[in-house]
mmCIF file of C-alpha atoms in Angstrom:
data_model
loop_
_atom_site.group_PDB
_atom_site.id
_atom_site.type_symbol
_atom_site.label_atom_id
_atom_site.label_comp_id
_atom_site.label_asym_id
_atom_site.label_seq_id
_atom_site.Cartn_x
_atom_site.Cartn_y
_atom_site.Cartn_z
ATOM 1 C CA MET U 1 0.000 0.000 0.000
ATOM 2 C CA GLY U 2 1.278 3.486 -0.866
ATOM 3 C CA PRO U 3 1.814 6.228 1.686
ATOM 4 C CA ILE U 4 -1.275 7.899 3.146
ATOM 5 C CA ARG U 5 -1.897 11.280 1.604
ATOM 6 C CA GLY U 6 -0.532 14.144 3.691
ATOM 7 C CA GLN U 7 1.666 11.871 5.862
ATOM 8 C CA LYS U 8 4.968 13.539 4.750
ATOM 9 C CA ARG U 9 3.581 16.997 5.427
ATOM 10 C CA LYS U 10 2.458 16.050 8.954
ATOM 11 C CA ARG U 11 5.865 14.527 9.681
ATOM 12 C CA LYS U 12 7.599 17.796 8.707
ATOM 13 C CA ILE U 13 5.324 19.822 10.994
ATOM 14 C CA VAL U 14 6.097 17.537 13.950
ATOM 15 C CA GLU U 15 9.849 17.801 13.270
ATOM 16 C CA LYS U 16 9.629 21.626 13.222
ATOM 17 C CA LYS U 17 7.826 21.621 16.590
ATOM 18 C CA VAL U 18 10.543 19.446 18.120
ATOM 19 C CA ASP U 19 13.252 21.744 16.780
ATOM 20 C CA ARG U 20 11.551 24.834 18.236
ATOM 21 C CA SER U 21 11.537 23.229 21.700
ATOM 22 C CA GLY U 22 15.294 23.565 21.816
ATOM 23 C CA GLY U 23 15.802 19.907 22.795
ATOM 24 C CA ALA U 24 19.364 18.698 22.274
ATOM 25 C CA GLY U 25 20.171 15.366 20.756
ATOM 26 C CA GLY U 26 17.452 15.126 18.105
ATOM 27 C CA GLY U 27 13.815 14.206 17.921
ATOM 28 C CA SER U 28 12.721 10.994 19.654
ATOM 29 C CA SER U 29 15.041 11.021 22.692
ATOM 30 C CA SER U 30 14.347 14.705 23.442
ATOM 31 C CA THR U 31 10.584 14.226 23.261
ATOM 32 C CA SER U 32 10.772 11.205 25.582
ATOM 33 C CA SER U 33 12.762 13.077 28.231
ATOM 34 C CA GLU U 34 10.352 16.015 28.096
ATOM 35 C CA LYS U 35 7.455 13.680 28.811
ATOM 36 C CA ASP U 36 9.326 12.195 31.749
ATOM 37 C CA GLU U 37 9.797 15.667 33.240
ATOM 38 C CA GLN U 38 6.116 16.539 33.079
ATOM 39 C CA PRO U 39 4.236 16.430 36.418
ATOM 40 C CA LYS U 40 2.542 13.062 36.818
ATOM 41 C CA ASP U 41 -0.003 14.074 39.473
ATOM 42 C CA TRP U 42 -0.922 16.803 41.931
ATOM 43 C CA TRP U 43 2.014 16.238 44.299
ATOM 44 C CA ASP U 44 4.625 16.306 41.513
ATOM 45 C CA GLU U 45 3.371 19.724 40.445
ATOM 46 C CA PHE U 46 2.791 21.049 43.966
ATOM 47 C CA SER U 47 6.207 20.041 45.306
ATOM 48 C CA ARG U 48 7.875 22.034 42.518
ATOM 49 C CA ARG U 49 6.196 25.202 43.810
ATOM 50 C CA ILE U 50 7.741 24.834 47.277
ATOM 51 C CA THR U 51 10.285 27.574 47.981
ATOM 52 C CA GLY U 52 12.496 28.675 50.853
ATOM 53 C CA PRO U 53 14.459 26.408 53.225
ATOM 54 C CA LEU U 54 12.066 23.495 52.710
ATOM 55 C CA SER U 55 12.759 23.467 48.959
ATOM 56 C CA ARG U 56 16.466 22.953 49.606
ATOM 57 C CA SER U 57 15.808 19.790 51.560
ATOM 58 C CA LYS U 58 15.953 16.514 49.649
ATOM 59 C CA SER U 59 13.008 15.315 51.709
ATOM 60 C CA SER U 60 10.770 18.058 50.251
ATOM 61 C CA LYS U 61 10.155 15.806 47.245
ATOM 62 C CA LYS U 62 8.374 13.269 49.452
ATOM 63 C CA ILE U 63 4.879 13.960 50.709
ATOM 64 C CA GLU U 64 5.598 11.807 53.783
ATOM 65 C CA SER U 65 8.456 14.092 54.800
ATOM 66 C CA VAL U 66 6.597 17.368 54.301
ATOM 67 C CA PHE U 67 3.383 16.351 56.098
ATOM 68 C CA LYS U 68 4.504 13.316 58.173
ATOM 69 C CA ILE U 69 1.624 11.254 56.777
ATOM 70 C CA SER U 70 1.279 8.937 53.784
ATOM 71 C CA ARG U 71 -0.433 9.831 50.527
ATOM 72 C CA LYS U 72 -3.232 7.420 51.447
ATOM 73 C CA THR U 73 -3.938 9.299 54.678
ATOM 74 C CA PHE U 74 -3.645 12.658 52.918
ATOM 75 C CA ASN U 75 -6.237 11.590 50.344
ATOM 76 C CA TYR U 76 -8.592 10.401 53.084
ATOM 77 C CA ILE U 77 -8.353 13.725 54.920
ATOM 78 C CA CYS U 78 -9.118 15.508 51.628
ATOM 79 C CA SER U 79 -12.214 13.359 51.184
ATOM 80 C CA LEU U 80 -13.403 14.293 54.685
ATOM 81 C CA VAL U 81 -13.210 18.064 54.192
ATOM 82 C CA LYS U 82 -13.885 18.266 50.448
ATOM 83 C CA GLU U 83 -17.439 19.563 50.686
ATOM 84 C CA ASP U 84 -16.521 22.426 53.036
ATOM 85 C CA MET U 85 -13.180 23.402 51.502
ATOM 86 C CA ILE U 86 -14.382 23.915 47.942
ATOM 87 C CA LYS U 87 -17.834 25.407 48.477
ATOM 88 C CA SER U 88 -16.610 28.851 49.558
ATOM 89 C CA SER U 89 -14.784 31.511 47.571
ATOM 90 C CA PRO U 90 -11.553 30.144 46.062
ATOM 91 C CA PHE U 91 -8.059 31.168 47.107
ATOM 92 C CA SER U 92 -5.264 31.991 44.691
ATOM 93 C CA ALA U 93 -1.501 31.639 44.752
ATOM 94 C CA ALA U 94 0.868 34.518 43.988
ATOM 95 C CA ASN U 95 0.952 33.425 40.337
ATOM 96 C CA GLY U 96 -2.817 33.868 40.095
ATOM 97 C CA LYS U 97 -3.568 30.165 39.933
ATOM 98 C CA SER U 98 -6.533 29.010 42.003
ATOM 99 C CA LEU U 99 -5.797 26.689 44.915
ATOM 100 C CA GLY U 100 -7.620 23.391 44.616
ATOM 101 C CA LEU U 101 -8.766 21.057 47.393
ATOM 102 C CA ASN U 102 -5.396 19.301 47.706
ATOM 103 C CA ASP U 103 -3.539 22.619 47.727
ATOM 104 C CA GLN U 104 -5.652 23.973 50.573
ATOM 105 C CA VAL U 105 -5.407 20.810 52.661
ATOM 106 C CA ALA U 106 -1.638 20.817 52.118
ATOM 107 C CA VAL U 107 -1.397 24.396 53.425
ATOM 108 C CA ALA U 108 -3.474 23.594 56.529
ATOM 109 C CA LEU U 109 -1.625 20.365 57.307
ATOM 110 C CA ARG U 110 1.746 22.062 56.943
ATOM 111 C CA ARG U 111 0.642 24.861 59.267
ATOM 112 C CA LEU U 112 -0.555 22.408 61.926
ATOM 113 C CA GLY U 113 2.236 19.906 61.398
ATOM 114 C CA SER U 114 5.211 22.237 61.336
ATOM 115 C CA GLY U 115 4.058 25.005 63.636
ATOM 116 C CA GLU U 116 5.760 27.476 61.298
ATOM 117 C CA SER U 117 4.438 31.039 61.179
ATOM 118 C CA LEU U 118 1.831 32.242 58.698
ATOM 119 C CA VAL U 119 4.565 34.211 56.940
ATOM 120 C CA ILE U 120 6.851 31.206 56.477
ATOM 121 C CA ILE U 121 4.011 28.957 55.298
ATOM 122 C CA GLY U 122 2.923 31.650 52.848
ATOM 123 C CA GLU U 123 6.434 32.080 51.454
ATOM 124 C CA THR U 124 6.897 28.315 51.185
ATOM 125 C CA PHE U 125 3.751 27.784 49.115
ATOM 126 C CA GLY U 126 3.552 31.141 47.313
ATOM 127 C CA ILE U 127 0.424 32.562 48.966
ATOM 128 C CA ASN U 128 -0.187 35.485 51.305
ATOM 129 C CA GLN U 129 -0.386 34.957 55.061
ATOM 130 C CA SER U 130 -4.015 36.045 55.220
ATOM 131 C CA SER U 131 -4.922 33.170 52.889
ATOM 132 C CA VAL U 132 -2.885 30.750 55.028
ATOM 133 C CA SER U 133 -4.881 31.797 58.090
ATOM 134 C CA GLN U 134 -8.265 31.586 56.357
ATOM 135 C CA ILE U 135 -7.502 28.221 54.752
ATOM 136 C CA THR U 136 -6.314 26.774 58.064
ATOM 137 C CA TRP U 137 -9.445 27.891 59.881
ATOM 138 C CA ARG U 138 -11.713 26.631 57.145
ATOM 139 C CA PHE U 139 -9.955 23.270 57.494
ATOM 140 C CA ILE U 140 -10.277 23.294 61.306
ATOM 141 C CA GLU U 141 -13.989 24.080 61.132
ATOM 142 C CA SER U 142 -14.537 21.279 58.653
ATOM 143 C CA MET U 143 -12.562 18.734 60.698
ATOM 144 C CA GLU U 144 -14.536 19.632 63.824
ATOM 145 C CA LYS U 145 -17.675 18.718 61.922
ATOM 146 C CA ARG U 146 -16.511 15.806 59.766
ATOM 147 C CA GLY U 147 -13.816 14.114 61.834
ATOM 148 C CA LEU U 148 -15.371 13.690 65.282
ATOM 149 C CA ARG U 149 -16.184 10.043 64.640
ATOM 150 C CA HIS U 150 -12.467 9.357 64.949
ATOM 151 C CA LEU U 151 -12.446 10.364 68.636
ATOM 152 C CA LYS U 152 -15.003 8.459 70.652
ATOM 153 C CA TRP U 153 -15.347 6.104 73.581
ATOM 154 C CA PRO U 154 -15.711 2.402 72.616
ATOM 155 C CA SER U 155 -19.398 1.966 71.830
ATOM 156 C CA THR U 156 -19.752 -1.823 71.732
ATOM 157 C CA GLU U 157 -18.901 -4.610 74.146
ATOM 158 C CA ALA U 158 -16.681 -6.248 71.521
ATOM 159 C CA GLU U 159 -14.701 -3.038 71.030
ATOM 160 C CA MET U 160 -14.198 -2.585 74.778
ATOM 161 C CA THR U 161 -13.237 -6.236 75.198
ATOM 162 C CA GLU U 162 -10.484 -5.746 72.630
ATOM 163 C CA VAL U 163 -9.212 -2.661 74.480
ATOM 164 C CA LYS U 164 -9.131 -4.561 77.792
ATOM 165 C CA SER U 165 -7.379 -7.519 76.219
ATOM 166 C CA LYS U 166 -4.616 -5.354 74.752
ATOM 167 C CA PHE U 167 -4.061 -3.573 78.070
ATOM 168 C CA GLU U 168 -3.856 -6.874 79.930
ATOM 169 C CA LYS U 169 -1.296 -8.192 77.456
ATOM 170 C CA MET U 170 0.967 -5.229 78.263
ATOM 171 C CA ARG U 171 1.684 -5.965 81.917
ATOM 172 C CA GLY U 172 -1.221 -8.037 83.174
ATOM 173 C CA LEU U 173 -3.670 -5.383 84.453
ATOM 174 C CA PRO U 174 -7.139 -6.975 84.053
ATOM 175 C CA ASN U 175 -10.290 -5.064 83.063
ATOM 176 C CA CYS U 176 -8.353 -1.842 82.344
ATOM 177 C CA CYS U 177 -10.087 0.431 79.833
ATOM 178 C CA GLY U 178 -7.715 3.370 79.413
ATOM 179 C CA ALA U 179 -4.765 5.438 80.626
ATOM 180 C CA ILE U 180 -5.104 9.133 81.495
ATOM 181 C CA ASP U 181 -2.465 11.863 81.467
ATOM 182 C CA THR U 182 -2.156 15.643 81.105
ATOM 183 C CA THR U 183 0.163 17.850 79.060
ATOM 184 C CA HIS U 184 0.708 21.609 78.795
ATOM 185 C CA ILE U 185 0.460 23.632 75.588
ATOM 186 C CA ALA U 186 2.878 26.516 76.175
ATOM 187 C CA MET U 187 1.908 30.041 75.141
ATOM 188 C CA CYS U 188 3.527 33.464 75.042
ATOM 189 C CA LEU U 189 0.929 36.022 76.184
ATOM 190 C CA PRO U 190 1.316 39.757 76.865
ATOM 191 C CA THR U 191 2.430 40.234 80.478
ATOM 192 C CA VAL U 192 1.049 43.785 80.627
ATOM 193 C CA ASP U 193 -2.479 42.350 80.511
ATOM 194 C CA ASN U 194 -3.325 41.212 84.059
ATOM 195 C CA SER U 195 -6.154 39.034 82.780
ATOM 196 C CA ASN U 196 -3.512 36.696 81.361
ATOM 197 C CA ASP U 197 -2.220 35.857 84.856
ATOM 198 C CA VAL U 198 -4.775 33.053 85.081
ATOM 199 C CA TRP U 199 -2.792 31.203 82.410
ATOM 200 C CA TYR U 200 0.345 30.980 84.563
ATOM 201 C CA ASP U 201 1.047 27.388 85.567
ATOM 202 C CA SER U 202 3.149 25.853 88.359
ATOM 203 C CA GLU U 203 6.343 26.468 86.362
ATOM 204 C CA ASN U 204 5.503 30.149 85.828
ATOM 205 C CA ASN U 205 4.719 29.639 82.133
ATOM 206 C CA HIS U 206 1.571 30.632 80.286
ATOM 207 C CA SER U 207 -0.069 27.403 79.204
ATOM 208 C CA MET U 208 -3.300 25.552 78.423
ATOM 209 C CA ILE U 209 -3.769 21.948 79.466
ATOM 210 C CA LEU U 210 -4.844 18.945 77.443
ATOM 211 C CA GLN U 211 -6.049 15.952 79.427
ATOM 212 C CA ALA U 212 -6.506 12.750 77.464
ATOM 213 C CA ILE U 213 -7.612 9.161 77.997
ATOM 214 C CA VAL U 214 -5.784 6.806 75.660
ATOM 215 C CA ASP U 215 -6.311 3.217 74.505
ATOM 216 C CA PRO U 216 -3.517 0.628 74.030
ATOM 217 C CA ASP U 217 -2.904 1.801 70.432
ATOM 218 C CA MET U 218 -2.186 5.396 71.588
ATOM 219 C CA ARG U 219 -5.582 6.471 70.243
ATOM 220 C CA PHE U 220 -7.321 9.304 72.107
ATOM 221 C CA ARG U 221 -10.680 8.138 73.448
ATOM 222 C CA ASP U 222 -11.664 11.190 75.474
ATOM 223 C CA ILE U 223 -10.084 14.630 75.859
ATOM 224 C CA VAL U 224 -10.547 17.752 77.964
ATOM 225 C CA THR U 225 -8.859 21.014 76.974
ATOM 226 C CA GLY U 226 -9.259 24.762 77.333
ATOM 227 C CA TRP U 227 -8.398 24.989 81.032
ATOM 228 C CA PRO U 228 -5.504 27.270 82.096
ATOM 229 C CA GLY U 229 -2.242 25.602 83.048
ATOM 230 C CA SER U 230 -2.853 26.675 86.652
ATOM 231 C CA VAL U 231 -5.647 24.076 86.928
ATOM 232 C CA SER U 232 -4.476 20.800 88.491
ATOM 233 C CA GLU U 233 -4.895 17.404 86.873
ATOM 234 C CA SER U 234 -7.392 16.445 89.551
ATOM 235 C CA SER U 235 -9.488 19.603 89.125
ATOM 236 C CA ALA U 236 -9.545 19.259 85.332
ATOM 237 C CA LEU U 237 -10.746 15.679 85.682
ATOM 238 C CA ARG U 238 -13.475 16.527 88.191
ATOM 239 C CA SER U 239 -14.816 19.242 85.872
ATOM 240 C CA SER U 240 -15.040 16.903 82.891
ATOM 241 C CA GLY U 241 -18.012 15.208 81.348
ATOM 242 C CA PHE U 242 -16.149 11.906 81.642
ATOM 243 C CA PHE U 243 -15.968 12.280 85.438
ATOM 244 C CA ASN U 244 -19.693 12.994 85.674
ATOM 245 C CA LEU U 245 -20.558 9.995 83.512
ATOM 246 C CA CYS U 246 -18.424 7.683 85.654
ATOM 247 C CA GLU U 247 -19.807 9.032 88.940
ATOM 248 C CA LYS U 248 -23.366 8.483 87.693
ATOM 249 C CA GLY U 249 -22.530 4.943 86.581
ATOM 250 C CA ASN U 250 -22.987 5.675 82.881
ATOM 251 C CA ARG U 251 -19.367 4.973 81.909
ATOM 252 C CA LEU U 252 -16.896 2.271 82.991
ATOM 253 C CA SER U 253 -19.967 0.327 84.063
ATOM 254 C CA GLY U 254 -19.453 -2.803 81.974
ATOM 255 C CA LYS U 255 -18.506 -6.334 82.957
ATOM 256 C CA LYS U 256 -16.792 -6.941 86.280
ATOM 257 C CA ILE U 257 -14.250 -9.668 86.924
ATOM 258 C CA GLN U 258 -13.834 -11.736 90.062
ATOM 259 C CA LEU U 259 -10.498 -11.346 91.846
ATOM 260 C CA CYS U 260 -11.408 -13.751 94.642
ATOM 261 C CA LYS U 261 -14.502 -15.023 96.386
ATOM 262 C CA GLY U 262 -16.665 -12.057 97.283
ATOM 263 C CA SER U 263 -14.430 -9.501 95.567
ATOM 264 C CA GLU U 264 -15.120 -8.103 92.110
ATOM 265 C CA LEU U 265 -13.166 -5.582 90.059
ATOM 266 C CA GLY U 266 -15.104 -3.231 87.808
ATOM 267 C CA GLU U 267 -13.889 -1.386 84.737
ATOM 268 C CA TYR U 268 -11.346 1.355 85.386
ATOM 269 C CA ILE U 269 -8.698 3.596 83.904
ATOM 270 C CA ILE U 270 -5.211 4.242 85.288
ATOM 271 C CA GLY U 271 -3.403 7.503 85.990
ATOM 272 C CA ASP U 272 -0.391 8.858 87.867
ATOM 273 C CA VAL U 273 -0.321 10.239 91.437
ATOM 274 C CA GLY U 274 -1.606 13.600 90.215
ATOM 275 C CA PHE U 275 -5.085 12.047 90.039
ATOM 276 C CA PRO U 276 -7.397 10.947 92.872
ATOM 277 C CA LEU U 277 -7.704 7.251 93.701
ATOM 278 C CA LEU U 278 -11.286 6.322 92.814
ATOM 279 C CA PRO U 279 -13.200 3.061 92.292
ATOM 280 C CA TRP U 280 -12.879 3.627 88.524
ATOM 281 C CA LEU U 281 -9.452 5.374 88.493
ATOM 282 C CA VAL U 282 -6.502 3.389 89.813
ATOM 283 C CA THR U 283 -3.343 5.271 90.755
ATOM 284 C CA PRO U 284 0.017 3.873 91.972
ATOM 285 C CA TYR U 285 1.061 3.541 95.601
ATOM 286 C CA GLN U 286 2.892 6.516 97.068
ATOM 287 C CA GLY U 287 5.759 6.504 99.539
ATOM 288 C CA LYS U 288 8.917 4.497 100.081
ATOM 289 C CA HIS U 289 9.559 1.062 101.601
ATOM 290 C CA LEU U 290 6.593 -0.537 99.848
ATOM 291 C CA SER U 291 5.877 -4.239 100.145
ATOM 292 C CA GLU U 292 6.998 -6.507 97.327
ATOM 293 C CA SER U 293 3.475 -6.849 95.929
ATOM 294 C CA LYS U 294 2.892 -3.075 96.016
ATOM 295 C CA SER U 295 6.253 -2.359 94.428
ATOM 296 C CA GLU U 296 5.549 -4.885 91.675
ATOM 297 C CA PHE U 297 2.102 -3.352 91.160
ATOM 298 C CA ASN U 298 3.663 0.091 90.676
ATOM 299 C CA LYS U 299 6.038 -1.288 88.045
ATOM 300 C CA ARG U 300 3.155 -2.858 86.109
ATOM 301 C CA HIS U 301 1.097 0.295 86.500
ATOM 302 C CA PHE U 302 3.899 2.575 85.257
ATOM 303 C CA ALA U 303 4.695 0.384 82.242
ATOM 304 C CA THR U 304 1.013 0.280 81.240
ATOM 305 C CA ARG U 305 0.213 3.963 81.633
ATOM 306 C CA MET U 306 3.310 4.809 79.580
ATOM 307 C CA VAL U 307 1.052 4.492 76.541
ATOM 308 C CA ALA U 308 -0.661 7.772 77.491
ATOM 309 C CA GLN U 309 2.660 9.592 77.812
ATOM 310 C CA ARG U 310 3.781 8.249 74.446
ATOM 311 C CA ALA U 311 0.514 9.302 72.809
ATOM 312 C CA LEU U 312 0.874 12.880 74.043
ATOM 313 C CA ALA U 313 4.534 12.974 73.009
ATOM 314 C CA ARG U 314 3.613 11.658 69.544
ATOM 315 C CA LEU U 315 0.823 14.235 69.266
ATOM 316 C CA LYS U 316 3.245 17.109 69.843
ATOM 317 C CA GLU U 317 5.884 15.580 67.595
ATOM 318 C CA MET U 318 3.463 15.062 64.708
ATOM 319 C CA TRP U 319 1.588 18.347 65.069
ATOM 320 C CA GLY U 320 4.299 20.883 65.765
ATOM 321 C CA ILE U 321 1.894 23.762 66.315
ATOM 322 C CA LEU U 322 1.354 22.260 69.807
ATOM 323 C CA GLN U 323 5.063 21.919 70.518
ATOM 324 C CA GLY U 324 7.278 24.718 71.768
ATOM 325 C CA THR U 325 5.686 28.040 72.677
ATOM 326 C CA MET U 326 2.760 29.462 70.708
ATOM 327 C CA TRP U 327 3.051 33.206 70.064
ATOM 328 C CA ARG U 328 0.031 35.053 71.477
ATOM 329 C CA PRO U 329 -2.662 32.572 70.405
ATOM 330 C CA ASP U 330 -6.365 33.303 70.700
ATOM 331 C CA THR U 331 -7.137 31.324 73.877
ATOM 332 C CA ASN U 332 -10.758 30.941 72.760
ATOM 333 C CA ARG U 333 -9.701 29.328 69.489
ATOM 334 C CA LEU U 334 -6.770 27.280 70.751
ATOM 335 C CA PRO U 335 -8.938 24.424 72.142
ATOM 336 C CA ARG U 336 -10.292 23.932 68.617
ATOM 337 C CA ILE U 337 -6.774 23.627 67.206
ATOM 338 C CA ILE U 338 -5.920 21.091 69.918
ATOM 339 C CA LEU U 339 -9.059 19.063 69.178
ATOM 340 C CA VAL U 340 -8.343 18.911 65.446
ATOM 341 C CA CYS U 341 -4.742 17.853 66.075
ATOM 342 C CA CYS U 342 -6.086 15.044 68.281
ATOM 343 C CA LEU U 343 -8.497 14.035 65.491
ATOM 344 C CA LEU U 344 -5.637 13.968 62.974
ATOM 345 C CA HIS U 345 -3.541 11.942 65.433
ATOM 346 C CA ASN U 346 -6.318 9.333 65.606
ATOM 347 C CA ILE U 347 -6.858 9.325 61.850
ATOM 348 C CA VAL U 348 -3.204 8.414 61.304
ATOM 349 C CA ILE U 349 -3.721 5.447 63.661
ATOM 350 C CA ASP U 350 -7.074 4.446 62.150
ATOM 351 C CA MET U 351 -5.562 4.511 58.658
ATOM 352 C CA GLU U 352 -2.742 2.248 59.878
ATOM 353 C CA ASP U 353 -0.349 4.775 58.380
ATOM 354 C CA GLU U 354 3.092 3.214 58.012
ATOM 355 C CA VAL U 355 4.795 6.600 58.407
ATOM 356 C CA GLN U 356 4.059 6.520 62.155
ATOM 357 C CA ASP U 357 6.023 3.281 62.466
ATOM 358 C CA GLU U 358 9.150 5.110 61.335
ATOM 359 C CA MET U 359 8.873 7.751 64.071
ATOM 360 C CA PRO U 360 10.816 7.210 67.318
ATOM 361 C CA LEU U 361 8.818 6.453 70.461
ATOM 362 C CA THR U 362 9.330 8.864 73.337
ATOM 363 C CA HIS U 363 7.318 9.640 76.465
ATOM 364 C CA HIS U 364 8.734 13.107 77.203
ATOM 365 C CA HIS U 365 5.764 15.354 76.392
ATOM 366 C CA ASP U 366 6.044 17.870 79.258
ATOM 367 C CA PRO U 367 9.744 18.592 79.891
ATOM 368 C CA GLY U 368 10.416 20.882 82.827
ATOM 369 C CA TYR U 369 7.170 20.117 84.655
ATOM 370 C CA LYS U 370 7.210 18.481 88.090
ATOM 371 C CA GLN U 371 4.929 15.600 89.006
ATOM 372 C CA GLN U 372 1.714 16.802 90.641
ATOM 373 C CA ILE U 373 0.510 15.030 93.785
ATOM 374 C CA CYS U 374 -3.126 14.406 94.709
ATOM 375 C CA ASP U 375 -3.846 13.085 98.220
ATOM 376 C CA SER U 376 -7.510 12.289 97.591
ATOM 377 C CA VAL U 377 -8.109 8.592 98.314
ATOM 378 C CA ASP U 378 -11.422 6.726 98.204
ATOM 379 C CA LYS U 379 -11.385 4.028 100.932
ATOM 380 C CA LYS U 380 -13.248 1.476 98.848
ATOM 381 C CA ALA U 381 -10.873 2.100 95.941
ATOM 382 C CA SER U 382 -7.875 1.697 98.254
ATOM 383 C CA MET U 383 -9.068 -1.745 99.360
ATOM 384 C CA LEU U 384 -9.717 -2.786 95.760
ATOM 385 C CA ARG U 385 -6.208 -1.676 94.756
ATOM 386 C CA ASP U 386 -4.710 -3.741 97.588
ATOM 387 C CA LYS U 387 -6.586 -6.815 96.374
ATOM 388 C CA LEU U 388 -5.562 -6.136 92.781
ATOM 389 C CA SER U 389 -1.884 -5.902 93.742
ATOM 390 C CA LEU U 390 -2.123 -9.189 95.665
ATOM 391 C CA TYR U 391 -4.002 -10.776 92.758
ATOM 392 C CA LEU U 392 -1.244 -9.784 90.324
ATOM 393 C CA SER U 393 1.447 -11.128 92.640
ATOM 394 C CA GLY U 394 -0.433 -14.402 93.069
ATOM 395 C CA SER U 395 -0.824 -13.818 96.814
ATOM 396 C CA LEU U 396 -4.584 -13.246 96.945
ATOM 397 C CA PRO U 397 -6.500 -16.138 98.573
ATOM 398 C CA PRO U 398 -9.068 -17.757 96.236
#
């Protein structure tokens, strides 16, 4: 068959286009390399727009390094907030290009994850700081509405049974449902304003507390935040909805286990000596020269509640806006930032994100703060703790 009419003419046009592109080395190889350099998806294009110190880091080419989450988790977060992030007026970059859903989520996650200022985030992504602020708050508002299902108390018996089983496998504590701990979010507030004195904590820093109950997987199951750092762990607990539910018998009211004849142990959580000893909150023994069974109990207790300390340390490490000292934050808005960071923390766990496995485990979430002491002891709880310590040591009569 002869050549198709017009084929030679088309070939010449293509060759002229290749020549105009300035590619060295001739036609086919130059065209192939140009295709390879073209952005393959959103992240390829977005990462090329990153400027400043972050752009000079080799890790800036990896989404996991910039946001400390995998692409799978990033996509899920985008799906959660999509409806709210794209319905309002669009934002634009310095080059006039509109910011899409992924762009906006990237800006918000970088702001929360790095803790960098609005100016630095804006310079990094080529947008003004006002847009950074508005995008971040739009994201926070959406997460408050769409992500709350990721922070909840176990709702079924099967779910709670799994939690108890995992806790018991740690160091043998039976029927344990959670570990509680408190951390401080440091702030820098104007000292000339006397109304800010309420935010001074025991270490003479301005701070807001976050109190959290954690499951064996370092997932937050209940949180309290917004209180000034001057409020003690015990007071923050007693003011919480969780405390009221437990006192009324509407939480930690599931199956009891028998320690010995005539002695049952109900559901409970564990906390350090800064909390009161209650029938549903078991704290360690205080003092020196403890008996062998009490000393062994304290070791088991400490090793188990370490999961709460690690969760809070991981939270601050992942979401850098909570680490260090926040510069003059709006104390009315800060609890909302803390909540959303806790939601994101749980989402990373729920998504079984492999990036978290690469992060070092540490339990130092509140450096520089001394251990608080609470002397409140419930007599019934004290007797139950004694029986539990004997049970764990194998010394409790049947």
